[in-house]
Amino acid sequence: MAEPSRESTFEDLLRTLAPQVLGVLVRRHGQFAECEDAVQEALLEAALQWPASGVPDNPRSWLLTVATRRLVDYWRSESARQAREQRAAAMEPPPGEDPSSSSDSEGFAEDTLTLLFLCCHPALSAPSQLALTLRAVGGLTTAEIASAFFVPEATMSQRISRAKQSIKKAGAHFELPETGERQARLGVVLHVLYLIFNEGYAASSGPSMQREDLTAEAIRLARLLRGLLPSELEVGGLLALMLLTDARRRARSLPDGMLVPLAEQDRRLWDTTQIAEGLELLSTVLGVGRPGPYQLQAAIAAVHAEASSADQTDWPQILALYTVLEAMAPSPVVALNRAVAVAMVEGPREALQLLDGLGAGLGDWHRLDAVRGHLLEMAGELAGARECFLAAAKKTGSLQERQYLLVKAAKLGQLST
């Protein structure tokens, strides 16, 4: 029996193989929902057997064989037994044939890419796209996905089940979309990976500010997509953005969990290996053509990464990049981030004027109040800043962020008395 490599944990191996096996099954037999259930059963059986018996010499073939048998069992259990068993017999590979044939091996990369596009089908809502991508391509269990988004496992199970039924109802086939549709849907695929990363990097709720399992999974999937589509510059831009942002992870909180803002972080804790990789990747995609939103965001992250200290940050360059980004992909979030850059270049008063029109677009998002509080503090209006931090603390679902905001408010209260 072969042991997994040092670079890949047992869980990583299963998550890597899951989309490959699922891709083969769906390509061969269709019926995404049934095939996905069969793969999940195979993964569960591997999780129970492999720790004791060791990883098989060909783990992918093992999973594919077990999943195929589970699929056969499913069809045999249907009411139309005779027709189902004929179909099942046709599915059984001839004696001695390796179900993980060379032709399948050559198609694993394309199968995984097809799965990504299928899970991001336009018939699905954004939450369903996220859940199905993590389940089918990420290899996460329903319980893990439910934990990541702080919902009951039963709720997530229903969401995934409805997503699979929606794909079936939409008549989606296991095939890559045509070039035009592929380009349109690639944006959805990138957005889903971006959302997964963001939820891991700044968890919207719960006791932990960061979910390293989600950021790691988003980076893994982005690497996979980069390998499958090396000529797509925005894929490289997204991966560079993730690497440069995640490099700051260890410096973002103190041992007691207290949040540390970017300007106060100990940059010696930043991951220099990730920064070097992100900068090198960014250099290969920038300047080739017109940059996209992810490349511009990665460029902004690169400016922060290259500064030896907060005081050395090239804020005029960051402001210029945000100005281009806002013109290319306008959104209230981009406008809010640009306002922070304006404050660092032109002063807090000018930035505060930019916030006045953002309330409707950002709704009750706590960060608008937090940024306003930061700008008021810069302007010396401590009482107003304190009220903003308190308002932001009431709106955030992150316990660590709430603690940070309340501490900020308390310190300003002491200073203003």
Short mmCIF file of C-alpha atoms in Angstrom, two decimals:
data_model
loop_
_atom_site.label_atom_id
_atom_site.label_comp_id
_atom_site.label_asym_id
_atom_site.label_seq_id
_atom_site.Cartn_x
_atom_site.Cartn_y
_atom_site.Cartn_z
CA MET A 1 0.00 0.00 0.00
CA ALA A 2 1.22 3.51 -0.82
CA GLU A 3 1.13 6.27 1.75
CA PRO A 4 0.02 9.78 0.81
CA SER A 5 2.81 12.24 0.07
CA ARG A 6 4.00 14.60 2.75
CA GLU A 7 2.66 17.54 0.73
CA SER A 8 -0.85 16.19 0.79
CA THR A 9 -2.81 15.20 3.86
CA PHE A 10 -5.36 12.41 3.79
CA GLU A 11 -8.20 14.92 3.51
CA ASP A 12 -6.42 16.82 0.75
CA LEU A 13 -6.08 13.61 -1.25
CA LEU A 14 -9.79 12.86 -1.05
CA ARG A 15 -10.70 16.44 -1.97
CA THR A 16 -8.37 16.34 -4.95
CA LEU A 17 -9.73 13.04 -6.23
CA ALA A 18 -13.43 13.74 -5.60
CA PRO A 19 -14.04 16.03 -8.62
CA GLN A 20 -11.97 13.77 -10.87
CA VAL A 21 -14.05 10.71 -10.00
CA LEU A 22 -17.32 12.63 -10.18
CA GLY A 23 -16.36 14.04 -13.56
CA VAL A 24 -15.76 10.56 -15.00
CA LEU A 25 -19.08 9.24 -13.67
CA VAL A 26 -21.15 12.15 -14.94
CA ARG A 27 -19.40 12.13 -18.30
CA ARG A 28 -20.08 8.41 -18.68
CA HIS A 29 -23.59 8.16 -17.29
CA GLY A 30 -25.12 11.61 -16.84
CA GLN A 31 -27.48 12.19 -13.90
CA PHE A 32 -25.33 14.54 -11.81
CA ALA A 33 -27.34 14.10 -8.60
CA GLU A 34 -27.09 10.30 -8.49
CA CYS A 35 -23.42 10.32 -9.45
CA GLU A 36 -22.60 12.93 -6.81
CA ASP A 37 -24.34 10.84 -4.13
CA ALA A 38 -22.38 7.78 -5.24
CA VAL A 39 -19.08 9.66 -5.00
CA GLN A 40 -19.95 10.89 -1.51
CA GLU A 41 -20.61 7.30 -0.42
CA ALA A 42 -17.26 6.24 -1.90
CA LEU A 43 -15.49 9.05 -0.05
CA LEU A 44 -17.15 8.01 3.20
CA GLU A 45 -16.08 4.40 2.68
CA ALA A 46 -12.51 5.56 1.98
CA ALA A 47 -12.53 7.68 5.13
CA LEU A 48 -13.54 4.60 7.12
CA GLN A 49 -11.20 2.07 5.50
CA TRP A 50 -8.01 3.84 4.44
CA PRO A 51 -6.80 5.02 7.87
CA ALA A 52 -6.60 1.38 8.95
CA SER A 53 -5.68 -0.40 5.72
CA GLY A 54 -3.63 2.33 4.07
CA VAL A 55 -4.18 4.26 0.86
CA PRO A 56 -4.49 1.97 -2.20
CA ASP A 57 -1.79 2.06 -4.86
CA ASN A 58 -4.32 3.68 -7.22
CA PRO A 59 -6.70 5.59 -4.93
CA ARG A 60 -8.53 7.25 -7.82
CA SER A 61 -9.30 3.87 -9.39
CA TRP A 62 -10.44 2.56 -6.00
CA LEU A 63 -12.85 5.46 -5.53
CA LEU A 64 -14.13 5.18 -9.08
CA THR A 65 -14.79 1.45 -8.68
CA VAL A 66 -16.63 1.89 -5.38
CA ALA A 67 -18.65 4.85 -6.67
CA THR A 68 -19.61 2.90 -9.80
CA ARG A 69 -20.81 0.01 -7.65
CA ARG A 70 -22.88 2.37 -5.53
CA LEU A 71 -24.42 3.77 -8.71
CA VAL A 72 -25.18 0.23 -9.90
CA ASP A 73 -26.81 -0.55 -6.55
CA TYR A 74 -28.95 2.55 -6.87
CA TRP A 75 -30.28 1.63 -10.30
CA ARG A 76 -30.84 -1.98 -9.26
CA SER A 77 -33.03 -0.81 -6.39
CA GLU A 78 -35.44 1.03 -8.66
CA SER A 79 -38.93 -0.32 -9.27
CA ALA A 80 -38.31 -1.13 -12.94
CA ARG A 81 -35.79 -3.76 -11.93
CA GLN A 82 -35.32 -5.52 -15.22
CA ALA A 83 -34.63 -2.36 -17.23
CA ARG A 84 -32.44 -0.99 -14.50
CA GLU A 85 -30.36 -4.14 -14.25
CA GLN A 86 -29.81 -4.16 -17.97
CA ARG A 87 -28.45 -0.67 -17.64
CA ALA A 88 -26.38 -1.68 -14.64
CA ALA A 89 -24.90 -4.64 -16.48
CA ALA A 90 -23.87 -2.37 -19.32
CA MET A 91 -22.12 -0.12 -16.83
CA GLU A 92 -19.97 -2.86 -15.30
CA PRO A 93 -16.43 -2.73 -16.74
CA PRO A 94 -15.23 -5.97 -18.36
CA PRO A 95 -13.31 -8.33 -16.02
CA GLY A 96 -9.75 -7.17 -15.51
CA GLU A 97 -10.31 -3.70 -16.94
CA ASP A 98 -9.11 -0.78 -14.84
CA PRO A 99 -12.03 1.66 -14.58
CA SER A 100 -9.49 4.46 -14.35
CA SER A 101 -8.33 3.99 -17.93
CA SER A 102 -5.73 6.09 -19.71
CA SER A 103 -8.40 7.86 -21.71
CA ASP A 104 -10.10 8.87 -18.47
CA SER A 105 -6.78 10.10 -17.04
CA GLU A 106 -6.29 12.37 -19.99
CA GLY A 107 -9.74 13.84 -19.46
CA PHE A 108 -9.57 14.42 -15.69
CA ALA A 109 -8.51 18.06 -16.05
CA GLU A 110 -11.30 18.85 -18.49
CA ASP A 111 -13.81 16.94 -16.34
CA THR A 112 -12.92 19.04 -13.30
CA LEU A 113 -13.23 22.23 -15.31
CA THR A 114 -16.62 21.07 -16.61
CA LEU A 115 -17.72 20.39 -13.03
CA LEU A 116 -16.77 23.90 -11.99
CA PHE A 117 -18.88 25.40 -14.77
CA LEU A 118 -21.75 23.02 -14.02
CA CYS A 119 -21.80 23.94 -10.33
CA CYS A 120 -21.93 27.62 -11.34
CA HIS A 121 -24.87 27.12 -13.70
CA PRO A 122 -26.94 30.30 -14.08
CA ALA A 123 -30.08 28.42 -12.99
CA LEU A 124 -28.66 28.29 -9.45
CA SER A 125 -28.71 31.04 -6.85
CA ALA A 126 -25.39 32.34 -5.54
CA PRO A 127 -25.66 30.42 -2.21
CA SER A 128 -26.43 27.23 -4.13
CA GLN A 129 -23.45 27.78 -6.44
CA LEU A 130 -21.20 28.20 -3.41
CA ALA A 131 -22.52 25.10 -1.66
CA LEU A 132 -22.44 22.86 -4.73
CA THR A 133 -18.93 23.98 -5.71
CA LEU A 134 -17.60 23.20 -2.24
CA ARG A 135 -19.36 19.83 -2.25
CA ALA A 136 -18.69 18.57 -5.78
CA VAL A 137 -15.38 20.25 -6.64
CA GLY A 138 -13.99 21.05 -3.20
CA GLY A 139 -14.80 17.63 -1.80
CA LEU A 140 -16.11 19.04 1.48
CA THR A 141 -18.81 17.13 3.32
CA THR A 142 -22.25 18.61 3.90
CA ALA A 143 -21.42 18.98 7.59
CA GLU A 144 -18.22 20.91 6.80
CA ILE A 145 -20.03 23.27 4.42
CA ALA A 146 -22.82 23.82 6.93
CA SER A 147 -20.26 24.62 9.62
CA ALA A 148 -18.49 27.07 7.33
CA PHE A 149 -21.66 29.08 6.77
CA PHE A 150 -23.12 28.60 10.27
CA VAL A 151 -26.32 26.84 9.23
CA PRO A 152 -27.68 23.47 10.37
CA GLU A 153 -26.48 20.46 8.42
CA ALA A 154 -30.08 19.64 7.46
CA THR A 155 -30.50 23.11 5.96
CA MET A 156 -27.32 22.78 3.91
CA SER A 157 -28.31 19.29 2.82
CA GLN A 158 -31.62 20.64 1.51
CA ARG A 159 -29.82 23.49 -0.26
CA ILE A 160 -27.46 21.09 -2.02
CA SER A 161 -30.31 18.75 -2.90
CA ARG A 162 -32.34 21.61 -4.40
CA ALA A 163 -29.28 22.76 -6.34
CA LYS A 164 -28.85 19.32 -7.90
CA GLN A 165 -32.54 19.19 -8.77
CA SER A 166 -32.33 22.66 -10.31
CA ILE A 167 -29.48 21.52 -12.55
CA LYS A 168 -31.54 18.50 -13.61
CA LYS A 169 -34.65 20.62 -14.23
CA ALA A 170 -32.62 23.10 -16.29
CA GLY A 171 -31.58 20.25 -18.58
CA ALA A 172 -27.89 20.99 -18.02
CA HIS A 173 -25.52 18.55 -19.68
CA PHE A 174 -22.06 17.54 -18.57
CA GLU A 175 -20.18 19.51 -21.16
CA LEU A 176 -18.18 22.70 -21.30
CA PRO A 177 -20.30 25.67 -22.43
CA GLU A 178 -19.66 27.12 -25.86
CA THR A 179 -16.91 29.74 -26.02
CA GLY A 180 -19.20 32.74 -25.64
CA GLU A 181 -21.19 31.26 -22.76
CA ARG A 182 -18.00 29.92 -21.19
CA GLN A 183 -16.54 33.41 -21.01
CA ALA A 184 -19.76 34.71 -19.47
CA ARG A 185 -19.92 31.87 -16.94
CA LEU A 186 -16.20 32.10 -16.12
CA GLY A 187 -17.03 35.35 -14.37
CA VAL A 188 -19.50 33.45 -12.16
CA VAL A 189 -16.91 30.74 -11.45
CA LEU A 190 -14.34 33.36 -10.41
CA HIS A 191 -16.92 35.19 -8.30
CA VAL A 192 -17.85 31.99 -6.46
CA LEU A 193 -14.19 31.29 -5.64
CA TYR A 194 -13.78 34.95 -4.59
CA LEU A 195 -16.77 34.66 -2.23
CA ILE A 196 -15.46 31.42 -0.74
CA PHE A 197 -12.12 33.08 -0.06
CA ASN A 198 -13.69 36.22 1.41
CA GLU A 199 -15.90 34.23 3.76
CA GLY A 200 -12.80 32.42 4.97
CA TYR A 201 -10.65 35.52 5.27
CA ALA A 202 -13.26 37.64 7.05
CA ALA A 203 -15.99 35.36 8.37
CA SER A 204 -19.35 37.11 8.35
CA SER A 205 -20.38 35.55 11.65
CA GLY A 206 -19.22 33.28 14.42
CA PRO A 207 -16.45 33.28 17.03
CA SER A 208 -13.53 33.16 14.58
CA MET A 209 -12.56 36.08 12.38
CA GLN A 210 -10.88 33.75 9.88
CA ARG A 211 -11.76 30.33 8.46
CA GLU A 212 -8.47 28.90 7.24
CA ASP A 213 -10.21 25.83 5.82
CA LEU A 214 -12.19 28.03 3.42
CA THR A 215 -9.29 30.26 2.37
CA ALA A 216 -7.12 27.20 1.77
CA GLU A 217 -9.87 25.56 -0.29
CA ALA A 218 -10.43 28.70 -2.35
CA ILE A 219 -6.70 28.96 -3.08
CA ARG A 220 -6.54 25.27 -3.99
CA LEU A 221 -9.45 25.61 -6.41
CA ALA A 222 -7.98 28.80 -7.89
CA ARG A 223 -4.68 26.98 -8.45
CA LEU A 224 -6.60 24.19 -10.14
CA LEU A 225 -8.45 26.63 -12.37
CA ARG A 226 -5.19 28.42 -13.19
CA GLY A 227 -3.68 25.11 -14.28
CA LEU A 228 -6.71 24.35 -16.45
CA LEU A 229 -6.98 27.82 -17.99
CA PRO A 230 -3.42 29.26 -17.98
CA SER A 231 -4.21 31.83 -20.68
CA GLU A 232 -7.08 33.42 -18.72
CA LEU A 233 -5.44 36.45 -17.13
CA GLU A 234 -8.20 37.10 -14.59
CA VAL A 235 -7.77 33.59 -13.21
CA GLY A 236 -4.14 34.42 -12.51
CA GLY A 237 -5.19 37.77 -11.09
CA LEU A 238 -7.62 36.14 -8.67
CA LEU A 239 -5.05 33.60 -7.49
CA ALA A 240 -2.46 36.37 -7.00
CA LEU A 241 -5.02 38.39 -5.01
CA MET A 242 -5.75 35.42 -2.76
CA LEU A 243 -2.06 34.68 -2.15
CA LEU A 244 -1.11 38.28 -1.38
CA THR A 245 -4.09 38.77 0.91
CA ASP A 246 -3.80 35.45 2.73
CA ALA A 247 -0.10 36.15 3.33
CA ARG A 248 -1.17 38.60 6.07
CA ARG A 249 -3.24 36.00 7.95
CA ARG A 250 -0.91 35.37 10.91
CA ALA A 251 -0.57 39.09 11.64
CA ARG A 252 -4.31 39.87 11.59
CA SER A 253 -5.01 38.89 15.19
CA LEU A 254 -3.26 38.68 18.54
CA PRO A 255 -2.95 35.42 20.52
CA ASP A 256 -6.07 36.41 22.49
CA GLY A 257 -8.02 36.79 19.24
CA MET A 258 -8.08 40.59 19.15
CA LEU A 259 -8.17 41.95 15.59
CA VAL A 260 -5.12 43.88 14.39
CA PRO A 261 -5.79 46.44 11.61
CA LEU A 262 -3.47 46.50 8.59
CA ALA A 263 -1.60 49.64 9.68
CA GLU A 264 -0.68 48.07 13.04
CA GLN A 265 0.27 44.58 11.87
CA ASP A 266 3.71 43.11 12.53
CA ARG A 267 4.85 42.64 8.95
CA ARG A 268 7.51 40.19 10.04
CA LEU A 269 4.64 37.72 10.45
CA TRP A 270 3.57 38.06 6.83
CA ASP A 271 4.22 34.96 4.71
CA THR A 272 7.07 36.03 2.44
CA THR A 273 6.85 32.84 0.37
CA GLN A 274 3.23 33.52 -0.50
CA ILE A 275 4.01 37.17 -1.21
CA ALA A 276 6.84 36.22 -3.57
CA GLU A 277 4.59 33.75 -5.40
CA GLY A 278 1.77 36.28 -5.64
CA LEU A 279 4.05 39.03 -6.95
CA GLU A 280 5.63 36.73 -9.53
CA LEU A 281 2.21 35.53 -10.70
CA LEU A 282 0.90 39.08 -10.90
CA SER A 283 3.89 40.12 -13.03
CA THR A 284 2.94 37.46 -15.59
CA VAL A 285 -0.67 38.64 -16.01
CA LEU A 286 -0.36 42.42 -15.68
CA GLY A 287 0.63 44.35 -18.75
CA VAL A 288 -0.41 41.61 -21.18
CA GLY A 289 -3.71 43.28 -22.00
CA ARG A 290 -6.31 45.45 -20.39
CA PRO A 291 -6.33 44.45 -16.70
CA GLY A 292 -9.53 43.08 -15.17
CA PRO A 293 -10.97 43.75 -11.70
CA TYR A 294 -9.15 40.85 -10.01
CA GLN A 295 -5.82 41.89 -11.48
CA LEU A 296 -6.37 45.46 -10.23
CA GLN A 297 -7.28 44.23 -6.74
CA ALA A 298 -4.19 42.04 -6.76
CA ALA A 299 -2.11 45.06 -7.78
CA ILE A 300 -3.49 46.96 -4.79
CA ALA A 301 -2.64 44.05 -2.49
CA ALA A 302 0.85 44.00 -4.03
CA VAL A 303 1.45 47.66 -3.11
CA HIS A 304 0.65 46.81 0.52
CA ALA A 305 2.84 43.70 0.37
CA GLU A 306 5.84 45.58 -0.99
CA ALA A 307 5.73 48.31 1.68
CA SER A 308 8.22 47.68 4.49
CA SER A 309 5.97 49.55 6.92
CA ALA A 310 2.57 51.22 6.99
CA ASP A 311 4.24 54.62 6.64
CA GLN A 312 6.03 53.48 3.48
CA THR A 313 2.79 52.47 1.73
CA ASP A 314 2.39 54.13 -1.67
CA TRP A 315 -1.12 55.45 -1.10
CA PRO A 316 -1.18 57.64 -4.24
CA GLN A 317 -0.63 54.50 -6.31
CA ILE A 318 -3.36 52.67 -4.40
CA LEU A 319 -5.74 55.58 -4.97
CA ALA A 320 -4.95 55.57 -8.69
CA LEU A 321 -5.64 51.82 -8.87
CA TYR A 322 -8.93 52.17 -6.99
CA THR A 323 -9.95 54.99 -9.34
CA VAL A 324 -9.38 52.72 -12.34
CA LEU A 325 -11.16 49.84 -10.59
CA GLU A 326 -14.17 52.00 -9.75
CA ALA A 327 -14.45 53.14 -13.36
CA MET A 328 -14.20 49.55 -14.62
CA ALA A 329 -16.33 47.73 -12.03
CA PRO A 330 -18.24 50.29 -9.96
CA SER A 331 -19.72 49.09 -6.68
CA PRO A 332 -20.39 50.58 -3.23
CA VAL A 333 -17.67 48.36 -1.75
CA VAL A 334 -15.05 49.62 -4.21
CA ALA A 335 -16.19 53.19 -3.56
CA LEU A 336 -15.82 52.64 0.20
CA ASN A 337 -12.29 51.27 -0.20
CA ARG A 338 -11.41 54.16 -2.51
CA ALA A 339 -12.62 56.59 0.15
CA VAL A 340 -10.06 55.15 2.57
CA ALA A 341 -7.33 55.72 -0.02
CA VAL A 342 -8.58 59.30 -0.54
CA ALA A 343 -8.29 59.88 3.21
CA MET A 344 -4.68 58.72 3.21
CA VAL A 345 -3.78 60.96 0.25
CA GLU A 346 -6.05 64.02 0.52
CA GLY A 347 -7.25 63.89 4.12
CA PRO A 348 -10.28 62.53 6.03
CA ARG A 349 -12.62 65.46 5.28
CA GLU A 350 -12.56 64.80 1.55
CA ALA A 351 -13.11 61.09 2.20
CA LEU A 352 -16.06 61.69 4.53
CA GLN A 353 -17.87 63.56 1.77
CA LEU A 354 -17.56 60.47 -0.43
CA LEU A 355 -19.32 58.31 2.17
CA ASP A 356 -22.52 60.35 2.20
CA GLY A 357 -23.93 58.71 -0.91
CA LEU A 358 -23.00 55.13 -0.06
CA GLY A 359 -25.58 54.32 2.61
CA ALA A 360 -28.25 53.05 0.22
CA GLY A 361 -25.87 50.76 -1.63
CA LEU A 362 -24.32 49.20 1.47
CA GLY A 363 -27.46 48.86 3.57
CA ASP A 364 -26.71 47.77 7.13
CA TRP A 365 -23.18 46.56 6.38
CA HIS A 366 -21.17 47.33 9.48
CA ARG A 367 -18.04 48.33 7.57
CA LEU A 368 -19.58 51.62 6.41
CA ASP A 369 -19.96 52.70 10.04
CA ALA A 370 -16.50 51.36 10.87
CA VAL A 371 -14.84 53.30 8.05
CA ARG A 372 -16.76 56.45 8.95
CA GLY A 373 -15.58 56.04 12.53
CA HIS A 374 -12.00 55.62 11.36
CA LEU A 375 -12.19 58.78 9.23
CA LEU A 376 -13.80 60.80 12.02
CA GLU A 377 -11.05 59.64 14.38
CA MET A 378 -8.46 60.80 11.82
CA ALA A 379 -10.26 64.16 11.69
CA GLY A 380 -10.16 64.50 15.48
CA GLU A 381 -13.94 64.08 15.98
CA LEU A 382 -13.63 61.48 18.70
CA ALA A 383 -17.21 61.53 19.99
CA GLY A 384 -18.63 61.01 16.50
CA ALA A 385 -16.09 58.28 15.83
CA ARG A 386 -17.09 56.49 19.02
CA GLU A 387 -20.77 56.49 18.02
CA CYS A 388 -19.87 55.03 14.62
CA PHE A 389 -17.79 52.25 16.14
CA LEU A 390 -20.65 51.37 18.52
CA ALA A 391 -23.09 51.30 15.60
CA ALA A 392 -20.75 49.04 13.63
CA ALA A 393 -20.35 46.70 16.61
CA LYS A 394 -24.14 46.20 16.75
CA LYS A 395 -24.27 45.22 13.07
CA THR A 396 -21.37 42.81 12.66
CA GLY A 397 -21.91 39.09 13.13
CA SER A 398 -18.23 38.43 13.87
CA LEU A 399 -17.54 38.19 17.59
CA GLN A 400 -13.87 39.14 17.18
CA GLU A 401 -14.69 42.16 15.07
CA ARG A 402 -17.36 43.23 17.55
CA GLN A 403 -14.84 42.98 20.37
CA TYR A 404 -12.36 45.14 18.45
CA LEU A 405 -14.97 47.79 17.67
CA LEU A 406 -16.19 47.94 21.27
CA VAL A 407 -12.61 48.33 22.54
CA LYS A 408 -12.05 51.14 20.03
CA ALA A 409 -15.23 52.86 21.20
CA ALA A 410 -14.24 52.50 24.85
CA LYS A 411 -10.79 54.02 24.25
CA LEU A 412 -12.28 56.95 22.35
CA GLY A 413 -14.78 57.45 25.16
CA GLN A 414 -11.95 57.79 27.63
CA LEU A 415 -10.10 60.25 25.41
CA SER A 416 -13.15 62.46 24.79
CA THR A 417 -14.02 62.89 28.47
#
